Short mmCIF file of C-alpha atoms in Angstrom, two decimals:
data_model
loop_
_atom_site.label_atom_id
_atom_site.label_comp_id
_atom_site.label_asym_id
_atom_site.label_seq_id
_atom_site.Cartn_x
_atom_site.Cartn_y
_atom_site.Cartn_z
CA MET A 142 82.06 56.31 158.34
CA ASP A 143 79.77 59.02 157.05
CA ALA A 144 77.08 59.10 159.75
CA PRO A 145 77.69 60.94 163.02
CA LEU A 146 78.53 58.83 166.07
CA LYS A 147 75.59 59.05 168.47
CA ILE A 148 76.64 59.19 172.13
CA ASN A 149 73.24 60.00 173.68
CA ALA A 150 70.11 61.96 172.79
CA GLN A 151 71.92 65.33 172.94
CA ILE A 152 75.50 64.51 171.92
CA GLU A 153 76.74 63.41 168.49
CA LEU A 154 80.29 63.38 167.12
CA LYS A 155 80.96 64.40 163.55
CA PRO A 156 83.03 61.94 161.48
CA ASP A 157 85.70 64.57 160.76
CA GLU A 158 86.49 64.80 164.51
CA LEU A 159 87.77 61.22 164.53
CA GLN A 160 91.06 60.07 163.02
CA MET A 161 91.19 56.39 162.17
CA THR A 162 94.29 54.66 160.89
CA ALA A 163 94.58 51.02 159.85
CA MET A 164 97.66 49.21 161.06
CA ARG A 165 98.96 45.69 161.51
CA ALA A 166 97.65 43.91 164.57
CA GLN A 167 99.94 42.53 167.24
CA GLY A 168 99.99 39.05 168.71
CA ALA A 169 99.07 35.64 167.37
CA GLY A 170 97.35 35.26 164.04
CA GLY A 171 99.68 33.33 161.80
CA GLN A 172 100.90 34.67 158.48
CA ASN A 173 97.80 36.83 158.01
CA VAL A 174 98.79 39.17 160.85
CA ASN A 175 102.05 40.02 159.09
CA LYS A 176 100.53 41.16 155.81
CA VAL A 177 97.06 42.61 156.48
CA ALA A 178 96.36 45.90 158.29
CA THR A 179 93.29 44.94 160.32
CA ALA A 180 93.87 46.82 163.57
CA ILE A 181 92.35 50.29 163.92
CA HIS A 182 94.05 53.17 165.74
CA LEU A 183 91.38 55.75 166.66
CA ARG A 184 92.42 59.23 167.83
CA PHE A 185 89.92 61.69 169.30
CA ASP A 186 91.05 65.19 170.27
CA VAL A 187 88.82 66.06 173.22
CA PRO A 188 89.66 69.79 173.59
CA ALA A 189 89.14 70.45 169.85
CA SER A 190 85.89 68.45 169.65
CA SER A 191 82.32 69.70 169.38
CA LEU A 192 81.41 68.28 172.79
CA PRO A 193 79.89 70.67 175.35
CA ASP A 194 82.43 72.27 177.71
CA TRP A 195 81.08 70.43 180.76
CA ALA A 196 81.48 67.08 178.95
CA LYS A 197 85.05 67.94 177.89
CA ALA A 198 85.93 68.82 181.49
CA ARG A 199 84.57 65.53 182.80
CA ILE A 200 86.35 63.49 180.12
CA LEU A 201 89.68 65.25 180.70
CA LYS A 202 89.32 64.65 184.44
CA GLN A 203 89.31 60.87 183.84
CA ASN A 204 92.35 58.98 185.06
CA ASP A 205 92.79 56.72 182.04
CA SER A 206 95.97 55.58 180.32
CA ARG A 207 94.33 56.00 176.89
CA LEU A 208 93.99 59.74 177.49
CA GLY A 209 97.20 61.69 176.80
CA ARG A 210 98.34 64.89 178.51
CA ASP A 211 97.37 66.88 175.41
CA GLY A 212 93.77 65.61 175.75
CA VAL A 213 93.90 63.17 172.83
CA LEU A 214 92.11 59.89 173.48
CA VAL A 215 93.74 56.93 171.69
CA ILE A 216 91.87 53.64 171.27
CA LYS A 217 93.48 50.66 169.58
CA ALA A 218 91.05 48.00 168.36
CA GLN A 219 92.50 44.68 167.23
CA ARG A 220 90.09 42.18 168.73
CA PHE A 221 88.66 40.97 165.41
CA ARG A 222 90.16 39.64 162.21
CA SER A 223 88.44 42.13 159.93
CA GLN A 224 89.17 45.82 159.70
CA GLU A 225 85.48 46.75 159.55
CA ARG A 226 84.62 44.95 162.78
CA ASN A 227 87.63 46.54 164.51
CA ARG A 228 86.44 49.95 163.30
CA GLU A 229 82.98 49.33 164.77
CA ASP A 230 84.59 48.09 167.99
CA ALA A 231 86.73 51.23 168.28
CA LEU A 232 83.73 53.50 167.75
CA ALA A 233 81.64 51.55 170.27
CA ARG A 234 84.46 51.74 172.85
CA LEU A 235 84.79 55.49 172.28
CA ALA A 236 81.05 55.99 172.75
CA ASP A 237 81.11 53.87 175.93
CA PHE A 238 84.08 55.83 177.29
CA ILE A 239 82.33 59.17 176.71
CA ARG A 240 79.01 57.91 178.12
CA ASP A 241 80.74 56.65 181.26
CA ALA A 242 82.67 59.90 181.71
CA ILE A 243 79.61 62.16 181.40
CA ARG A 244 77.32 60.00 183.53
CA PRO A 245 76.52 61.91 186.74
CA ARG A 246 77.97 60.20 189.80
CA LYS A 247 75.79 59.46 192.80
CA PRO A 248 77.04 61.49 195.79
CA ARG A 249 78.47 59.46 198.64
CA ARG A 250 76.40 59.56 201.81
CA PRO A 251 78.57 59.12 204.88
CA THR A 252 77.27 56.43 207.20
CA ARG A 253 77.57 56.02 210.96
CA PRO A 254 78.07 52.79 212.87
CA SER A 255 74.95 51.54 214.60
CA GLN A 256 74.57 51.74 218.38
CA ALA A 257 74.92 47.95 218.63
CA ALA A 258 78.16 48.05 216.59
CA ARG A 259 79.54 50.78 218.87
CA ARG A 260 78.59 48.80 221.99
CA GLN A 261 80.19 45.65 220.53
CA ARG A 262 83.38 47.57 219.78
CA MET A 263 83.58 48.96 223.31
CA ASP A 264 82.93 45.51 224.80
CA SER A 265 85.72 43.96 222.73
CA LYS A 266 88.09 46.77 223.79
CA THR A 267 87.19 46.15 227.44
CA ARG A 268 87.76 42.39 227.09
CA ARG A 269 91.09 43.03 225.37
CA GLY A 270 92.14 45.41 228.16
CA GLN A 271 91.23 42.82 230.81
CA THR A 272 93.26 40.16 228.99
CA LYS A 273 96.27 42.47 228.92
CA SER A 274 95.86 43.44 232.57
CA LEU A 275 96.04 39.76 233.56
CA ARG A 276 99.50 39.60 232.01
CA ARG A 277 100.87 42.20 234.42
CA LYS A 278 102.70 41.33 237.61
CA PRO A 279 100.34 41.31 240.59
CA ASP A 280 100.35 44.35 242.91
CA VAL A 281 101.39 43.02 246.32
#
């Protein structure tokens, strides 16, 4: 990989910021899986990267099992049978992870129950209270 990884219009990652290691894939695959290193282990050190500080903060705030305490993001790609396709998959997943982390979240607007919903709730509470009062012993 010689070209920079394009995240969006402003952010690109240099190839030397990414560490990719080929390793044997896990799981089913017959004899091929035991002798060919097709899986890709991608490591991306977020704090040491060239990302803007605000983007690093948002990425490190993510609650993701792929992100270690030291801020290193580890992606293991072994979906495909060829090393090249797994490499492309790992890079695409890294780009998607970063894009999702830096996407601004829409603020939550608190809502209120409608007047009809409040009236319905009070009516059901009244009915429930009447049902319970009928279970009491009569006042004689």
